PDB file of C-alpha atoms in Angstrom:
ATOM      1  CA  GLY A 225      52.339 249.277 116.533  1.00 41.00           C
ATOM      2  CA  ASN A 226      51.106 245.870 115.965  1.00 41.00           C
ATOM      3  CA  LEU A 227      51.269 246.155 111.542  1.00 39.00           C
ATOM      4  CA  ARG A 228      54.046 244.630 110.194  1.00 42.00           C
ATOM      5  CA  HIS A 229      54.569 246.155 106.646  1.00 42.00           C
ATOM      6  CA  SER A 230      57.336 244.075 104.130  1.00 42.00           C
ATOM      7  CA  PRO A 231      58.881 246.321 102.809  1.00 47.00           C
ATOM      8  CA  ALA A 232      58.197 247.261  98.916  1.00 47.00           C
ATOM      9  CA  ARG A 233      59.234 244.802  95.985  1.00 46.00           C
ATOM     10  CA  SER A 234      61.436 247.142  93.695  1.00 49.00           C
ATOM     11  CA  GLU A 235      60.553 245.619  89.765  1.00 47.00           C
ATOM     12  CA  GLY A 236      63.147 243.401  89.326  1.00 47.00           C
ATOM     13  CA  ASP A 237      61.742 240.778  92.423  1.00 48.00           C
ATOM     14  CA  ARG A 238      58.413 241.298  90.841  1.00 46.00           C
ATOM     15  CA  SER A 239      59.685 240.109  87.774  1.00 46.00           C
ATOM     16  CA  MET A 240      60.172 235.893  89.161  1.00 46.00           C
ATOM     17  CA  SER A 241      56.478 235.464  88.819  1.00 44.00           C
ATOM     18  CA  THR A 242      56.928 236.097  85.120  1.00 43.00           C
ATOM     19  CA  TYR A 243      60.328 234.723  84.557  1.00 44.00           C
ATOM     20  CA  GLY A 244      60.127 231.413  83.820  1.00 48.00           C
ATOM     21  CA  VAL A 245      59.485 230.079  87.162  1.00 47.00           C
ATOM     22  CA  ALA A 246      54.850 230.976  87.590  1.00 49.00           C
ATOM     23  CA  ASP A 247      55.006 231.156  84.395  1.00 48.00           C
ATOM     24  CA  SER A 248      55.019 226.337  84.745  1.00 49.00           C
ATOM     25  CA  GLY A 249      52.297 226.856  86.957  1.00 51.00           C
ATOM     26  CA  TRP A 250      54.062 225.144  89.629  1.00 52.00           C
ATOM     27  CA  VAL A 251      54.098 227.531  91.991  1.00 54.00           C
ATOM     28  CA  ASN A 252      51.480 229.821  92.614  1.00 55.00           C
ATOM     29  CA  ILE A 253      51.833 233.317  91.852  1.00 56.00           C
ATOM     30  CA  THR A 254      50.244 235.227  95.247  1.00 55.00           C
ATOM     31  CA  ASP A 255      52.312 232.829  97.404  1.00 56.00           C
ATOM     32  CA  LEU A 256      55.699 234.088  95.246  1.00 53.00           C
ATOM     33  CA  GLU A 257      55.054 237.828  95.059  1.00 54.00           C
ATOM     34  CA  LYS A 258      54.774 237.080  99.519  1.00 58.00           C
ATOM     35  CA  ASP A 259      57.300 234.778  99.686  1.00 56.00           C
ATOM     36  CA  GLY A 260      60.134 235.140  97.598  1.00 59.00           C
ATOM     37  CA  TRP A 261      62.668 233.033  97.729  1.00 63.00           C
ATOM     38  CA  GLY A 262      61.896 231.085 100.371  1.00 60.00           C
ATOM     39  CA  GLU A 263      58.700 229.981  97.787  1.00 60.00           C
ATOM     40  CA  ILE A 264      61.377 229.084  95.196  1.00 66.00           C
ATOM     41  CA  ILE A 265      63.664 226.388  97.380  1.00 69.00           C
ATOM     42  CA  GLY A 266      60.142 225.157  99.324  1.00 69.00           C
ATOM     43  CA  CYS A 267      58.662 223.681  96.246  1.00 73.00           C
ATOM     44  CA  VAL A 268      61.897 222.144  94.425  1.00 78.00           C
ATOM     45  CA  ASN A 269      60.480 218.773  93.767  1.00 80.00           C
ATOM     46  CA  PRO A 270      61.237 216.846  96.346  1.00 82.00           C
ATOM     47  CA  GLN A 271      62.670 213.665  94.028  1.00 83.00           C
ATOM     48  CA  SER A 272      65.449 217.032  92.979  1.00 84.00           C
ATOM     49  CA  TRP A 273      66.318 216.736  96.760  1.00 87.00           C
ATOM     50  CA  ALA A 274      66.799 212.687  96.289  1.00 89.00           C
ATOM     51  CA  ALA A 275      68.813 212.948  93.432  1.00 90.00           C
ATOM     52  CA  LEU A 276      71.331 215.748  94.453  1.00 93.00           C
ATOM     53  CA  GLY A 277      71.689 213.620  97.960  1.00 93.00           C
ATOM     54  CA  ILE A 278      72.287 209.691  95.840  1.00 93.00           C
ATOM     55  CA  GLY A 279      74.598 212.216  93.602  1.00 94.00           C
ATOM     56  CA  LEU A 280      77.265 213.550  96.525  1.00 95.00           C
ATOM     57  CA  SER A 281      77.591 209.971  98.429  1.00 94.00           C
ATOM     58  CA  ILE A 282      79.354 209.128  95.487  1.00 94.00           C
ATOM     59  CA  GLY A 283      81.070 211.607  94.506  1.00 95.00           C
ATOM     60  CA  LEU A 284      82.549 212.949  97.528  1.00 95.00           C
ATOM     61  CA  SER A 285      83.316 209.317  98.076  1.00 95.00           C
ATOM     62  CA  VAL A 286      85.200 209.009  94.823  1.00 95.00           C
ATOM     63  CA  VAL A 287      86.918 212.214  95.987  1.00 96.00           C
ATOM     64  CA  GLY A 288      87.644 211.013  99.184  1.00 95.00           C
ATOM     65  CA  ALA A 289      89.235 207.588  98.188  1.00 94.00           C
ATOM     66  CA  ALA A 290      91.069 209.523  95.250  1.00 95.00           C
ATOM     67  CA  TRP A 291      92.850 211.968  97.877  1.00 95.00           C
ATOM     68  CA  GLY A 292      93.473 209.441 100.163  1.00 93.00           C
ATOM     69  CA  ILE A 293      94.935 207.244  97.108  1.00 93.00           C
ATOM     70  CA  LEU A 294      97.043 210.175  95.835  1.00 93.00           C
ATOM     71  CA  LEU A 295      98.294 210.767  99.345  1.00 92.00           C
ATOM     72  CA  THR A 296      99.536 207.432  99.574  1.00 91.00           C
ATOM     73  CA  GLY A 297     100.690 206.569  96.219  1.00 89.00           C
ATOM     74  CA  ALA A 298     103.302 209.292  95.978  1.00 89.00           C
ATOM     75  CA  SER A 299     104.314 208.488  99.089  1.00 88.00           C
ATOM     76  CA  LEU A 300     104.830 204.177  99.051  1.00 88.00           C
ATOM     77  CA  VAL A 301     106.471 205.025  95.108  1.00 86.00           C
ATOM     78  CA  GLY A 302     108.982 207.449  96.964  1.00 86.00           C
ATOM     79  CA  ALA A 303     109.583 204.814  99.554  1.00 85.00           C
ATOM     80  CA  SER A 304     109.736 202.038  97.472  1.00 84.00           C
ATOM     81  CA  VAL A 305     112.774 203.187  95.347  1.00 85.00           C
ATOM     82  CA  LYS A 306     115.157 202.630  98.630  1.00 83.00           C
ATOM     83  CA  SER A 307     113.015 199.688 100.629  1.00 85.00           C
ATOM     84  CA  PRO A 308     111.519 197.779  97.519  1.00 83.00           C
ATOM     85  CA  ARG A 309     110.355 195.589  99.896  1.00 84.00           C
ATOM     86  CA  ILE A 310     107.473 198.183 101.623  1.00 83.00           C
ATOM     87  CA  ARG A 311     105.980 197.487  97.650  1.00 81.00           C
ATOM     88  CA  SER A 312     103.782 194.583  98.963  1.00 81.00           C
ATOM     89  CA  LYS A 313     102.977 194.796 102.141  1.00 83.00           C
ATOM     90  CA  ASN A 314     101.744 198.639 101.634  1.00 85.00           C
ATOM     91  CA  LEU A 315      99.330 198.023  98.871  1.00 87.00           C
ATOM     92  CA  ILE A 316      96.853 196.822 102.149  1.00 88.00           C
ATOM     93  CA  SER A 317      96.538 201.113 102.417  1.00 88.00           C
ATOM     94  CA  ILE A 318      95.866 201.216  98.646  1.00 91.00           C
ATOM     95  CA  ILE A 319      92.878 198.530  98.808  1.00 91.00           C
ATOM     96  CA  PHE A 320      91.421 200.090 102.067  1.00 91.00           C
ATOM     97  CA  CYS A 321      91.230 204.000 100.369  1.00 91.00           C
ATOM     98  CA  GLU A 322      89.111 201.810  96.953  1.00 92.00           C
ATOM     99  CA  ALA A 323      86.969 200.434 100.599  1.00 92.00           C
ATOM    100  CA  VAL A 324      85.857 204.160 100.876  1.00 93.00           C
ATOM    101  CA  ALA A 325      84.487 204.872  96.987  1.00 94.00           C
ATOM    102  CA  ILE A 326      82.969 201.223  97.512  1.00 94.00           C
ATOM    103  CA  TYR A 327      80.640 202.293 100.069  1.00 93.00           C
ATOM    104  CA  GLY A 328      79.777 205.662  98.437  1.00 93.00           C
ATOM    105  CA  VAL A 329      78.733 202.623  95.075  1.00 94.00           C
ATOM    106  CA  ILE A 330      76.903 200.588  97.734  1.00 93.00           C
ATOM    107  CA  MET A 331      75.075 203.527  99.183  1.00 93.00           C
ATOM    108  CA  SER A 332      73.545 204.753  95.746  1.00 92.00           C
ATOM    109  CA  ILE A 333      72.034 202.062  94.970  1.00 92.00           C
ATOM    110  CA  ILE A 334      70.737 201.502  98.198  1.00 91.00           C
ATOM    111  CA  LEU A 335      69.002 204.922  98.203  1.00 90.00           C
ATOM    112  CA  ILE A 336      67.857 204.573  93.679  1.00 88.00           C
ATOM    113  CA  SER A 337      66.475 201.801  94.769  1.00 86.00           C
ATOM    114  CA  LYS A 338      64.423 204.405  97.089  1.00 83.00           C
ATOM    115  CA  TYR A 339      63.959 206.948  94.582  1.00 79.00           C
ATOM    116  CA  GLY A 340      61.089 205.726  92.434  1.00 70.00           C
ATOM    117  CA  THR A 341      60.296 205.790  88.777  1.00 62.00           C
ATOM    118  CA  GLY A 342      60.678 209.533  88.091  1.00 57.00           C
ATOM    119  CA  GLY A 343      57.234 211.193  90.350  1.00 58.00           C
ATOM    120  CA  ASP A 344      53.835 211.142  89.826  1.00 58.00           C
ATOM    121  CA  PRO A 345      52.321 212.472  87.400  1.00 55.00           C
ATOM    122  CA  GLU A 346      49.503 214.173  89.009  1.00 59.00           C
ATOM    123  CA  VAL A 347      51.227 216.657  91.588  1.00 58.00           C
ATOM    124  CA  LEU A 348      50.907 219.090  88.996  1.00 55.00           C
ATOM    125  CA  THR A 349      52.013 222.387  91.635  1.00 63.00           C
ATOM    126  CA  CYS A 350      53.596 222.467  94.640  1.00 67.00           C
ATOM    127  CA  ARG A 351      51.084 223.081  97.118  1.00 68.00           C
ATOM    128  CA  GLN A 352      49.773 218.739  95.618  1.00 71.00           C
ATOM    129  CA  ILE A 353      53.456 218.258  97.571  1.00 72.00           C
ATOM    130  CA  THR A 354      52.297 215.897  99.923  1.00 76.00           C
ATOM    131  CA  GLU A 355      54.259 215.432 103.642  1.00 80.00           C
ATOM    132  CA  ASP A 356      55.896 211.353 102.054  1.00 81.00           C
ATOM    133  CA  MET A 357      57.337 212.861  99.718  1.00 82.00           C
ATOM    134  CA  TYR A 358      59.014 215.572 101.067  1.00 82.00           C
ATOM    135  CA  PHE A 359      60.553 213.476 103.941  1.00 86.00           C
ATOM    136  CA  ALA A 360      61.918 210.959 101.927  1.00 85.00           C
ATOM    137  CA  GLY A 361      63.507 213.857  99.231  1.00 86.00           C
ATOM    138  CA  TYR A 362      64.922 214.826 101.844  1.00 88.00           C
ATOM    139  CA  GLY A 363      66.048 211.872 103.620  1.00 90.00           C
ATOM    140  CA  ILE A 364      66.991 210.558 101.156  1.00 91.00           C
ATOM    141  CA  PHE A 365      69.272 213.565 100.275  1.00 93.00           C
ATOM    142  CA  TRP A 366      70.819 213.874 104.005  1.00 93.00           C
ATOM    143  CA  ALA A 367      71.516 210.285 103.844  1.00 93.00           C
ATOM    144  CA  GLY A 368      74.125 211.087 100.738  1.00 94.00           C
ATOM    145  CA  VAL A 369      74.903 214.134 102.444  1.00 95.00           C
ATOM    146  CA  THR A 370      75.862 211.851 105.615  1.00 95.00           C
ATOM    147  CA  VAL A 371      77.553 208.862 103.483  1.00 95.00           C
ATOM    148  CA  GLY A 372      78.895 211.371 101.183  1.00 95.00           C
ATOM    149  CA  LEU A 373      81.273 213.562 103.841  1.00 95.00           C
ATOM    150  CA  SER A 374      82.123 210.970 105.800  1.00 95.00           C
ATOM    151  CA  ASN A 375      83.693 208.391 103.151  1.00 95.00           C
ATOM    152  CA  LEU A 376      85.915 212.362 101.846  1.00 95.00           C
ATOM    153  CA  PHE A 377      86.512 212.688 106.128  1.00 95.00           C
ATOM    154  CA  CYS A 378      87.409 208.964 105.992  1.00 94.00           C
ATOM    155  CA  GLY A 379      89.710 208.725 102.974  1.00 94.00           C
ATOM    156  CA  ILE A 380      92.148 211.587 104.170  1.00 94.00           C
ATOM    157  CA  CYS A 381      91.997 209.961 106.798  1.00 93.00           C
ATOM    158  CA  VAL A 382      93.689 206.888 105.557  1.00 93.00           C
ATOM    159  CA  GLY A 383      96.068 208.525 102.715  1.00 92.00           C
ATOM    160  CA  VAL A 384      97.437 210.422 105.554  1.00 93.00           C
ATOM    161  CA  THR A 385      98.047 207.013 107.589  1.00 91.00           C
ATOM    162  CA  GLY A 386      99.030 205.110 105.112  1.00 89.00           C
ATOM    163  CA  SER A 387     101.801 207.274 104.126  1.00 89.00           C
ATOM    164  CA  GLY A 388     102.984 207.775 107.584  1.00 88.00           C
ATOM    165  CA  CYS A 389     102.407 203.720 107.196  1.00 87.00           C
ATOM    166  CA  ALA A 390     104.668 203.459 104.068  1.00 88.00           C
ATOM    167  CA  LEU A 391     107.671 206.142 105.654  1.00 87.00           C
ATOM    168  CA  ALA A 392     107.446 203.998 108.837  1.00 86.00           C
ATOM    169  CA  HIS A 393     108.002 200.341 107.454  1.00 85.00           C
ATOM    170  CA  ALA A 394     110.242 202.064 104.916  1.00 86.00           C
ATOM    171  CA  GLN A 395     112.764 203.085 107.976  1.00 85.00           C
ATOM    172  CA  GLN A 396     112.189 199.896 110.704  1.00 85.00           C
ATOM    173  CA  GLU A 397     109.984 196.467 109.568  1.00 82.00           C
ATOM    174  CA  SER A 398     108.104 196.822 112.649  1.00 82.00           C
ATOM    175  CA  MET A 399     106.678 199.889 112.360  1.00 83.00           C
ATOM    176  CA  PHE A 400     104.353 198.566 110.187  1.00 83.00           C
ATOM    177  CA  VAL A 401     101.586 196.205 112.604  1.00 84.00           C
ATOM    178  CA  LYS A 402     101.481 199.227 114.336  1.00 83.00           C
ATOM    179  CA  MET A 403     100.513 201.506 111.706  1.00 85.00           C
ATOM    180  CA  LEU A 404      97.923 199.220 109.921  1.00 85.00           C
ATOM    181  CA  ILE A 405      96.100 199.274 112.932  1.00 89.00           C
ATOM    182  CA  VAL A 406      95.314 202.337 112.343  1.00 87.00           C
ATOM    183  CA  GLU A 407      94.298 202.324 109.570  1.00 87.00           C
ATOM    184  CA  ILE A 408      91.917 199.813 110.450  1.00 88.00           C
ATOM    185  CA  PHE A 409      90.871 202.425 112.559  1.00 90.00           C
ATOM    186  CA  GLY A 410      90.206 205.438 110.455  1.00 88.00           C
ATOM    187  CA  SER A 411      88.815 203.124 107.376  1.00 88.00           C
ATOM    188  CA  ALA A 412      86.167 202.301 110.149  1.00 89.00           C
ATOM    189  CA  LEU A 413      84.768 206.270 109.823  1.00 90.00           C
ATOM    190  CA  GLY A 414      83.798 205.580 106.740  1.00 91.00           C
ATOM    191  CA  LEU A 415      81.255 202.599 107.782  1.00 91.00           C
ATOM    192  CA  PHE A 416      79.977 204.025 110.801  1.00 93.00           C
ATOM    193  CA  GLY A 417      79.010 206.788 108.184  1.00 92.00           C
ATOM    194  CA  VAL A 418      77.097 204.253 105.920  1.00 93.00           C
ATOM    195  CA  ILE A 419      75.422 202.508 108.958  1.00 94.00           C
ATOM    196  CA  VAL A 420      74.052 206.165 109.436  1.00 94.00           C
ATOM    197  CA  GLY A 421      73.061 206.501 105.929  1.00 93.00           C
ATOM    198  CA  ILE A 422      70.568 203.384 105.968  1.00 92.00           C
ATOM    199  CA  ILE A 423      69.343 203.563 109.482  1.00 92.00           C
ATOM    200  CA  MET A 424      68.516 207.754 107.384  1.00 89.00           C
ATOM    201  CA  SER A 425      67.279 206.291 104.923  1.00 87.00           C
ATOM    202  CA  THR A 426      65.319 203.132 105.398  1.00 87.00           C
ATOM    203  CA  ASP A 427      61.496 204.811 106.339  1.00 83.00           C
ATOM    204  CA  THR A 428      62.791 206.830 102.930  1.00 83.00           C
ATOM    205  CA  ALA A 429      60.182 206.252  99.933  1.00 77.00           C
ATOM    206  CA  PHE A 430      58.599 208.568  97.606  1.00 77.00           C
ATOM    207  CA  PRO A 431      54.384 206.703  97.501  1.00 69.00           C
TER     208      PRO A 431
END
């Protein structure tokens, strides 16, 4: 009664073992037949996870910065038609949005320095991947995701706030300083993500 029987695999499932995955020798055929896709995902090279994290760090940061500039710039240009006096001061909102992309660039450079030189030539199969390599790969990946998502939402926050700042400043001169304080606190959100990402990646380095 305690015996557990795995369901029979179809011919399509069995074909995974001979469809380039196991033929390379990286994945054990027996483990692949037993665990299926779990074995494939678990045997992804840790440096691939690290590269993906680095890409997400800079990519999501740039998306957040671009999104913020889109929101702020449209309102700034529109409001400055009626109130040209707001153009100079409200450019600081664009600078805050651009700083989000700079956070991503800085973090990507830090993570690239931990990436290594292209892998260990002595590691020829999945089972030869060490715990240190897994730790480095996953650590860099999640550090990049943390920074990327933080900067994405930070850019949107600063963009919406900057848009409101431009419109409010066009109506009333005294509103600029008050809204600027809100923007400063919004821009700090991305900096928090960078700090946490640096801490997460402190001990991550490929051997």
